[in-house]
Coordinates of C-alpha atoms and ligand atoms in Angstrom, one line a residue:
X1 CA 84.6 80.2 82.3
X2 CA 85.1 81.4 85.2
X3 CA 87.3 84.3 86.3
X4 CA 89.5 82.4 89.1
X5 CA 90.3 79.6 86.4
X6 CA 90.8 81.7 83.4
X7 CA 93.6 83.7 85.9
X8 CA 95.1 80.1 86.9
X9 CA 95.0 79.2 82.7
X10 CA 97.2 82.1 81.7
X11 CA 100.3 81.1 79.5
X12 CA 99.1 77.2 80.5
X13 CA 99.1 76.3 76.9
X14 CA 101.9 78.4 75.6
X15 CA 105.3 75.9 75.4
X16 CA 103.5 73.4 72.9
X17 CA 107.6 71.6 72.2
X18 CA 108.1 70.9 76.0
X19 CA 104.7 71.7 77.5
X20 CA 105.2 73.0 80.2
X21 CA 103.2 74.3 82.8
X22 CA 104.0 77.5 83.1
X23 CA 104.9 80.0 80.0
X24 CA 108.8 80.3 79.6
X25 CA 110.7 83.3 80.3
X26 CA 111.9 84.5 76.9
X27 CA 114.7 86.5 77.9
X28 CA 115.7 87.8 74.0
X29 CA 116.2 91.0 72.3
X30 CA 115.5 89.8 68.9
X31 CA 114.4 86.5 67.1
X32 CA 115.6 85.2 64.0
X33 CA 113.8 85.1 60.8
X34 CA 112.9 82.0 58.9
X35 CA 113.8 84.2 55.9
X36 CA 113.4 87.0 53.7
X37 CA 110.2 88.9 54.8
X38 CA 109.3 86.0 56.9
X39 CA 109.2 86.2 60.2
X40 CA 107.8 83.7 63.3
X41 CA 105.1 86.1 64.4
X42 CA 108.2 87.7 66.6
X43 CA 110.8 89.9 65.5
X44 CA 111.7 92.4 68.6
X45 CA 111.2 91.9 72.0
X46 CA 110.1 95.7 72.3
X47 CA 107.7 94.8 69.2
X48 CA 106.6 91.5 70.7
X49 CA 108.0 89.0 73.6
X50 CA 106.3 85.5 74.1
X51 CA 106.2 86.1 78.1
X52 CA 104.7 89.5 77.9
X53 CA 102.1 88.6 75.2
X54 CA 101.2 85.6 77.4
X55 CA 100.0 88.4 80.1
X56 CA 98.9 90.5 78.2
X57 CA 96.3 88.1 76.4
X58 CA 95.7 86.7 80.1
X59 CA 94.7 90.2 81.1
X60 CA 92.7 90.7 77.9
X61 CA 90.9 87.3 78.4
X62 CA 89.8 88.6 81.9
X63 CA 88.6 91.6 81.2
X64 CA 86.6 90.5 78.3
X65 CA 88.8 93.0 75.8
X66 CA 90.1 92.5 72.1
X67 CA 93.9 93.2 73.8
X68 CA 96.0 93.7 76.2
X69 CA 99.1 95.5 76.7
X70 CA 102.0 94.9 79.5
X71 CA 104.0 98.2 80.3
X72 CA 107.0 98.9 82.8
X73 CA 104.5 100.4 85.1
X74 CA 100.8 101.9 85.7
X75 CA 102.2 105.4 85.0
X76 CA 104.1 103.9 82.2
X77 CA 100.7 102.5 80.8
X78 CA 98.5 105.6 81.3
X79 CA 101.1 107.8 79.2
X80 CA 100.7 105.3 76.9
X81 CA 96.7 105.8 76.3
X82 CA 97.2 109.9 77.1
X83 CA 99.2 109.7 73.4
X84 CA 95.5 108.8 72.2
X85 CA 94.8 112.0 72.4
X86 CA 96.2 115.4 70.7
X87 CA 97.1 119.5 71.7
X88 CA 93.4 121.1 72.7
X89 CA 92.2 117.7 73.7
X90 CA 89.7 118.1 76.8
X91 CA 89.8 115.0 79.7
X92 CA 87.3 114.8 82.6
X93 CA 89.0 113.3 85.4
X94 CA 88.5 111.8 89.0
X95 CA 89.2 114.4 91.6
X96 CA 91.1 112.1 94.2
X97 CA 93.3 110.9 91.8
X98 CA 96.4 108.7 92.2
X99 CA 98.6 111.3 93.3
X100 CA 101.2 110.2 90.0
X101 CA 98.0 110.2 87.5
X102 CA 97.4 114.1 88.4
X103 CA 101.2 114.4 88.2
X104 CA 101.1 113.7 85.0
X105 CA 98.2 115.0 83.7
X106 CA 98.9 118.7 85.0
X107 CA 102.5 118.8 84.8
X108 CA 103.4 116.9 82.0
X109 CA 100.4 116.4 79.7
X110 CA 99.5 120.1 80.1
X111 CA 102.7 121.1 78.4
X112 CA 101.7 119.9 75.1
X113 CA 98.3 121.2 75.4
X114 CA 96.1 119.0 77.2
X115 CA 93.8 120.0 79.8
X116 CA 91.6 118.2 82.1
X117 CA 88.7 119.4 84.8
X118 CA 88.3 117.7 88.0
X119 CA 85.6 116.2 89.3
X120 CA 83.5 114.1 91.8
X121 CA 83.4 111.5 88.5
X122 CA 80.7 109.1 91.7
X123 CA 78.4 112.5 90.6
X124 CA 77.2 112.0 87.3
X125 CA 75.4 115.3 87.0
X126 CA 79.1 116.6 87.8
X127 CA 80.7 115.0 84.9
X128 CA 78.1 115.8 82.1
X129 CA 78.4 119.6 83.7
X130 CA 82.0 119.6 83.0
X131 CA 82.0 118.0 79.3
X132 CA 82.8 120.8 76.3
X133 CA 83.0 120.9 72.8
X134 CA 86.9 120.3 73.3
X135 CA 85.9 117.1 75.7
X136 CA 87.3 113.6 74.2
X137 CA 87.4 111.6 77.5
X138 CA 86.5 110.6 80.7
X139 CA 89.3 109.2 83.0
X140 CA 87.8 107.6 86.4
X141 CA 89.4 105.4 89.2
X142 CA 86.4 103.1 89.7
X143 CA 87.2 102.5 93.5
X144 CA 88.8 106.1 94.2
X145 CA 92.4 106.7 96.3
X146 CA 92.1 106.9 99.1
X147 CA 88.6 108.0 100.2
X148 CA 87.1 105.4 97.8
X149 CA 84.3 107.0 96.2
X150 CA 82.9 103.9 93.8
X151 CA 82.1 105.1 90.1
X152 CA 79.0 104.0 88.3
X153 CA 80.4 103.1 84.8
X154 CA 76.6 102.2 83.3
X155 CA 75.7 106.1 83.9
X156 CA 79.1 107.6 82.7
X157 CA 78.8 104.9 79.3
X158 CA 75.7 106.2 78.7
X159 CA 77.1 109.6 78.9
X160 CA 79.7 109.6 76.7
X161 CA 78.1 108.0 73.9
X162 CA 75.8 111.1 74.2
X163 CA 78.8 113.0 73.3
X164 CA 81.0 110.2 71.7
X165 CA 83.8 110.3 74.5
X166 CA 85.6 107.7 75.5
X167 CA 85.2 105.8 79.1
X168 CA 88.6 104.9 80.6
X169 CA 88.7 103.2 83.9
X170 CA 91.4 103.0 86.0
X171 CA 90.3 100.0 87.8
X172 CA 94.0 98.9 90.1
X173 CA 91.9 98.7 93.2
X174 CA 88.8 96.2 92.1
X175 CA 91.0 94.1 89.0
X176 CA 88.9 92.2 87.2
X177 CA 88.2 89.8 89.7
X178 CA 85.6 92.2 91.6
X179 CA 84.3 94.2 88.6
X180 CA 84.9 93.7 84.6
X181 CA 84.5 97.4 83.5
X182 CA 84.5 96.8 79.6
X183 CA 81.3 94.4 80.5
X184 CA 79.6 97.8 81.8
X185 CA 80.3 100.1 79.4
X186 CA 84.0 101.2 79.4
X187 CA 86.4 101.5 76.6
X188 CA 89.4 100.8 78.1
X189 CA 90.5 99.6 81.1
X190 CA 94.4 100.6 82.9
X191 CA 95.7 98.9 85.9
X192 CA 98.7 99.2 88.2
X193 CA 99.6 95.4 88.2
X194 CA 102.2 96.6 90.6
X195 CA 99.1 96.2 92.6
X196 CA 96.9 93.6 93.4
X197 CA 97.3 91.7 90.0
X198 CA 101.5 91.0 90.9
X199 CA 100.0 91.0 94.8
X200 CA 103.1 90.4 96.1
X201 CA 105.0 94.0 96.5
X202 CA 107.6 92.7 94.3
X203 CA 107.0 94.2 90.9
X204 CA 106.4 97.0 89.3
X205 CA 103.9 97.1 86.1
X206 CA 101.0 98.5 84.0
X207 CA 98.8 96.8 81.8
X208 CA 95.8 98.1 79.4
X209 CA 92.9 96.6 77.9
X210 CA 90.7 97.7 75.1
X211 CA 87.4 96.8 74.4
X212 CA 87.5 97.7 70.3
X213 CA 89.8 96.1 68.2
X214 CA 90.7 99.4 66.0
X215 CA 91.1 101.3 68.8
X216 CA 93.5 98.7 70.0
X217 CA 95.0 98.7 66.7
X218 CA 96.1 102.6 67.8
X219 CA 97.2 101.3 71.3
X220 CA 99.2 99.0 69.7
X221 CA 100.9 101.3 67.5
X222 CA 101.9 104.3 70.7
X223 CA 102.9 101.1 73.0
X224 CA 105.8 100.1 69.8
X225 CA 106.4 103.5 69.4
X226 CA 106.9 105.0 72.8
X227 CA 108.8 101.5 74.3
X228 CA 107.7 101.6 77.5
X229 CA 107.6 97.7 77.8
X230 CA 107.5 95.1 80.6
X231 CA 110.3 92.9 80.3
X232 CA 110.1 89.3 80.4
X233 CA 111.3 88.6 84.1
X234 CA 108.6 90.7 85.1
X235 CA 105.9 89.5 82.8
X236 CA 106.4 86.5 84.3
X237 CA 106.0 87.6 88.0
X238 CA 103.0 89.2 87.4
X239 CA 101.4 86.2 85.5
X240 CA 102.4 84.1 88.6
X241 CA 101.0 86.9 90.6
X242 CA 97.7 87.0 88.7
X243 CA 97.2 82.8 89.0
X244 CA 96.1 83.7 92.5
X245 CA 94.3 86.4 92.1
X246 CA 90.6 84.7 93.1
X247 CA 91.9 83.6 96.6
X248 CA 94.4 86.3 97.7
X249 CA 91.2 89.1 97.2
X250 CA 88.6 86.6 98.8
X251 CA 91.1 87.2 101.8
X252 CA 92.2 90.5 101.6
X253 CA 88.2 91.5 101.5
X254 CA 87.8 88.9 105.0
X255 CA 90.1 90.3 106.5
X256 CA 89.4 94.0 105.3
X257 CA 86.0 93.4 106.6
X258 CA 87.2 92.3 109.8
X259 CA 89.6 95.3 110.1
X260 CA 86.9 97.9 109.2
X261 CA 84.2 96.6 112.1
X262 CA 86.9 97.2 114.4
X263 CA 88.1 100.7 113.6
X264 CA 84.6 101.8 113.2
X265 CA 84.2 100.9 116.9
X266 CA 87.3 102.2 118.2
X267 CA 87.3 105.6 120.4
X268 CA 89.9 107.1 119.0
X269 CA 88.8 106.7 115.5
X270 CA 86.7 108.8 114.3
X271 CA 85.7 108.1 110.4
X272 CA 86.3 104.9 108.6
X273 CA 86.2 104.8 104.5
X274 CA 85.3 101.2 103.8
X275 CA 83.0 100.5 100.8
X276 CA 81.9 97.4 102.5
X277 CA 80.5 99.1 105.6
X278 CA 76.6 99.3 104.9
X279 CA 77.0 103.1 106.1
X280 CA 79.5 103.6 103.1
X281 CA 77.5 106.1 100.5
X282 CA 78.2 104.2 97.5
X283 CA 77.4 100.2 99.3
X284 CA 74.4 99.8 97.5
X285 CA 75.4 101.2 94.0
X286 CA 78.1 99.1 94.2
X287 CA 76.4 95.6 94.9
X288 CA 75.1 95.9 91.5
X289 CA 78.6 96.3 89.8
X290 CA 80.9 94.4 91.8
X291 CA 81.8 90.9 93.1
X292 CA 83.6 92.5 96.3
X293 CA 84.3 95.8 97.7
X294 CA 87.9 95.4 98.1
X295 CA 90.3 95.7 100.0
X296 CA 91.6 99.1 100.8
X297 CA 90.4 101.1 104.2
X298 CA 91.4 105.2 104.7
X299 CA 90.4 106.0 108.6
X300 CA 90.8 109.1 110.4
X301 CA 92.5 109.3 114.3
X302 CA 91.1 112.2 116.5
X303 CA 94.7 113.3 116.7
X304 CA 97.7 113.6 114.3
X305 CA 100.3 113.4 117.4
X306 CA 98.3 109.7 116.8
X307 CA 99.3 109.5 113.0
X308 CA 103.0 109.5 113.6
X309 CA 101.9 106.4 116.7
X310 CA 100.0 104.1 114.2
X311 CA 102.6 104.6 111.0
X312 CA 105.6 103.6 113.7
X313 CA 104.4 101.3 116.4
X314 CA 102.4 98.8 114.1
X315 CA 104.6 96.1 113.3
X316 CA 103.1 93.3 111.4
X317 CA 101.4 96.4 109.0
X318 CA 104.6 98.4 107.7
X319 CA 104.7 101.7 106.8
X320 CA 105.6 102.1 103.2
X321 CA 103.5 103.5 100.1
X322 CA 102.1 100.8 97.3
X323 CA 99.0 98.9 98.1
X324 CA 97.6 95.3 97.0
X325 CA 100.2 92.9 98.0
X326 CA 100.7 89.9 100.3
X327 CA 102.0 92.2 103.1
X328 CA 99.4 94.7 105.1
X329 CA 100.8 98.6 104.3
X330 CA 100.1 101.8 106.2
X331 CA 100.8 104.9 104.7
X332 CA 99.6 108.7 105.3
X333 CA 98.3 110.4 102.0
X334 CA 98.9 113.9 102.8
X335 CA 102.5 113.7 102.6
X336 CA 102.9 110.4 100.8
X337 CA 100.8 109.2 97.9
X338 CA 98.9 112.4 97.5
X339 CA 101.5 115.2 98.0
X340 CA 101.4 116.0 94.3
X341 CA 98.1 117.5 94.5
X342 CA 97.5 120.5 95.0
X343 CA 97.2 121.6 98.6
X344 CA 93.5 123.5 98.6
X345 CA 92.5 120.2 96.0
X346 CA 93.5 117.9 98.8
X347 CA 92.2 120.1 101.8
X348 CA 88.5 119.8 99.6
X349 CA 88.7 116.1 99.1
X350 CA 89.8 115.3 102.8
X351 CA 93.1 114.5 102.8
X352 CA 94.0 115.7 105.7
X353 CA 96.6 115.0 108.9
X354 CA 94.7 112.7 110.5
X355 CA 94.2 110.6 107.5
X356 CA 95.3 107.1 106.9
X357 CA 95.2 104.4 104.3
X358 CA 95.7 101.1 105.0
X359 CA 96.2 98.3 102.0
X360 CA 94.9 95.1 104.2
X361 CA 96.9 92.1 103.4
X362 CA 96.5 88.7 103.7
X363 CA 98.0 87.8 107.3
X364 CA 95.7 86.4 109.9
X365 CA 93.0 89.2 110.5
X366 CA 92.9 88.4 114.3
X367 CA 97.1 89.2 114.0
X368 CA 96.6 92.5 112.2
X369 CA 93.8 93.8 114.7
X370 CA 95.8 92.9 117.7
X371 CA 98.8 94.5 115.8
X372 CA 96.8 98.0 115.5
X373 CA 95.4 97.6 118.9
X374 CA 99.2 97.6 120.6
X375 CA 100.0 100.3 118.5
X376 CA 96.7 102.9 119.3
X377 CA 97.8 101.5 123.0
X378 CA 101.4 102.4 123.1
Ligands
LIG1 C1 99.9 102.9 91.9 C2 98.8 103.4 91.1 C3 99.1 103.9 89.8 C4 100.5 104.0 89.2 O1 101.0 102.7 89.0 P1 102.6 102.4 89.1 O2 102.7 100.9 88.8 O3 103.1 102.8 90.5 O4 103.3 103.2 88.1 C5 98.0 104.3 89.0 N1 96.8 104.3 89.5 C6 96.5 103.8 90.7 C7 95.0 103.8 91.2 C8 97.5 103.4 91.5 O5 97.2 102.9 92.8

């Protein structure tokens, strides 16, 4: 079946008594039990909720896993799969992480005795360099923040079954709809459904989906144990979120696309990050892997007196942090999403003051060029 309808099927089927269309929201603690050491298959909404295992099979079914798992949020859902691991464990990770994921990993994580090398993970002679004896994972963003440098998941498989590692791709900017990484070699996929998969900026959530079903087993176990749940309301809003996924990212990409081919001609612009340009490095690779190149465009300005312009004068675009909803958002990396790394990491990778990123929506792409034009004019 195909993607677009399995994503409108999700929790279709679930209300057998009433049948309705959509899956109820089970707003409940606890369930009763039919009797002693019986139970209905639900005990504890932290254990088990109706709504939330409606998504989280949705999410499995698209990504071609054994399971899925609904958190409060993507950071919420990557601690979750960091307690896979123990004190002298080893991680290769992207370089230009999610500001929050490196967070995490160095000030957190590092406390109990993790540690993780950064690298170029689109380099795959960079990764296998950094692998030790002490390695148990890699962690890559398959579409990188926010110079989006595109992984090539075949390669890095290969590569950790060489030295029995696991793959983990963070794949919130692609979602399954534009690239299935378990069908390439992954082990796990983590998403910020905050993102693209609610779509709407109106949520906040995580979800996880594993390919084997022991490992899950062990996800499973941490995602009882730690609690860090999605709660029914939300479940909900990101299952209605997800039943559009097919034709809210056919748009974002058009009108991406659209957006891209104008900046790239602009005078006062003077790089554009767009996979979907030809010129991008990694446009070819990708073709391969991917249904779509996305819909998220970084851009440097040939002055950052012009930064401050573009963040304040656009109007339809607003400036906020968060990307993949509804609503076109413009925000400025340095200082924003990507002020927890470190400053001579960032000043490597690009991030720079005349660098923005800008999460296209799904206005009118005629309205949203016009919209940056008056604002580069003003
Ligand atoms: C936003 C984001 C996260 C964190 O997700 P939250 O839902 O904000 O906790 C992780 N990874 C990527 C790539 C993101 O864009």
């Amino acid at each position: 079946m195909n993607i677009s309808t399995q994503a409108v099927q999700i929790g279709l089927e679930w209300d057998t008594r009433t049948g309705a269309v959509t899956v109820p929201i089970y707003q409940t603690a606890t369930f009763r039990h039919p009797g002693l050491g019986q139970s209905t298959g639900f005990d504890y909404s932290r254990s088990g909720n109706p709504t939330r295992m409606a998504l989280e099979e949705g999410i499995a079914r698209l990504d071609n896993g054994a399971r899925g798992f609904a958190y409060a949020s993507g950071m919420a859902a990557i601690t979750n799969l960091l307690l896979l691991f123990k004190s002298g464990d080893h991680l290769v990770v992207t370089e230009d992480l999610y500001g929050g994921t490196c967070r995490l990993f160095d000030r957190v994580f590092n406390q109990f005795g993790l540690t993780f090398t950064y690298v170029d993970t689109s380099d795959i002679e960079a990764v296998r360099a950094a692998v030790t004896h002490a390695t148990r994972a890699v962690f890559v963003e398959t579409l990188t923040n926010p110079l989006l440098k595109f992984a090539d998941l075949p390669a890095l498989s290969d590569l950790c079954q060489q030295h029995g590692l696991l793959l983990i791709a963070d794949n919130t900017f692609l979602t399954p709809y534009l690239q299935r990484p378990l069908d390439l070699g992954a082990d796990i996929t983590v998403y910020s459904a905050t993102k693209y998969l609610a779509g709407h900026n109106d949520t906040v959530a995580g979800l996880v989906v594993v390919k084997d079903p022991q490992l899950a087993e062990q996800v499973y176990f941490h995602q009882n144990a730690a609690g860090a749940v999605l709660g029914p309301q939300d479940a909900w809003l990101v299952i209605r979120g997800m039943k559009t996924l097919a034709v809210r990212l056919d748009r974002h990409q058009h009108n991406a696309l659209a957006i891209a081919h104008w900046l790239k001609q602009h005078p006062r612009v003077t790089r554009v990050f767009y996979p979907g340009l030809p010129e991008h490095p990694h446009h070819e690779l990708m073709q391969r892997d991917v249904r779509g190149f996305g819909a998220m465009i970084a851009f440097e300005v040939d002055s950052h007196s012009l930064v401050e312009q573009l963040l304040l004068k656009t109007q339809l675009i607003s400036f906020a942090e968060s990307l993949g909803g509804v609503e076109s958002l413009m925000t400025f990396p340095e200082v924003q999403t990507h002020a927890d790394i470190p400053p001579d990491l960032r000043a490597r990778l690009g991030i720079n003051d005349v660098l923005l990123r800008l999460s296209v929506g799904i206005e009118d792409a005629e309205d949203l060029i016009e919209d940056l034009r008056q604002a580069f004019e003003a």
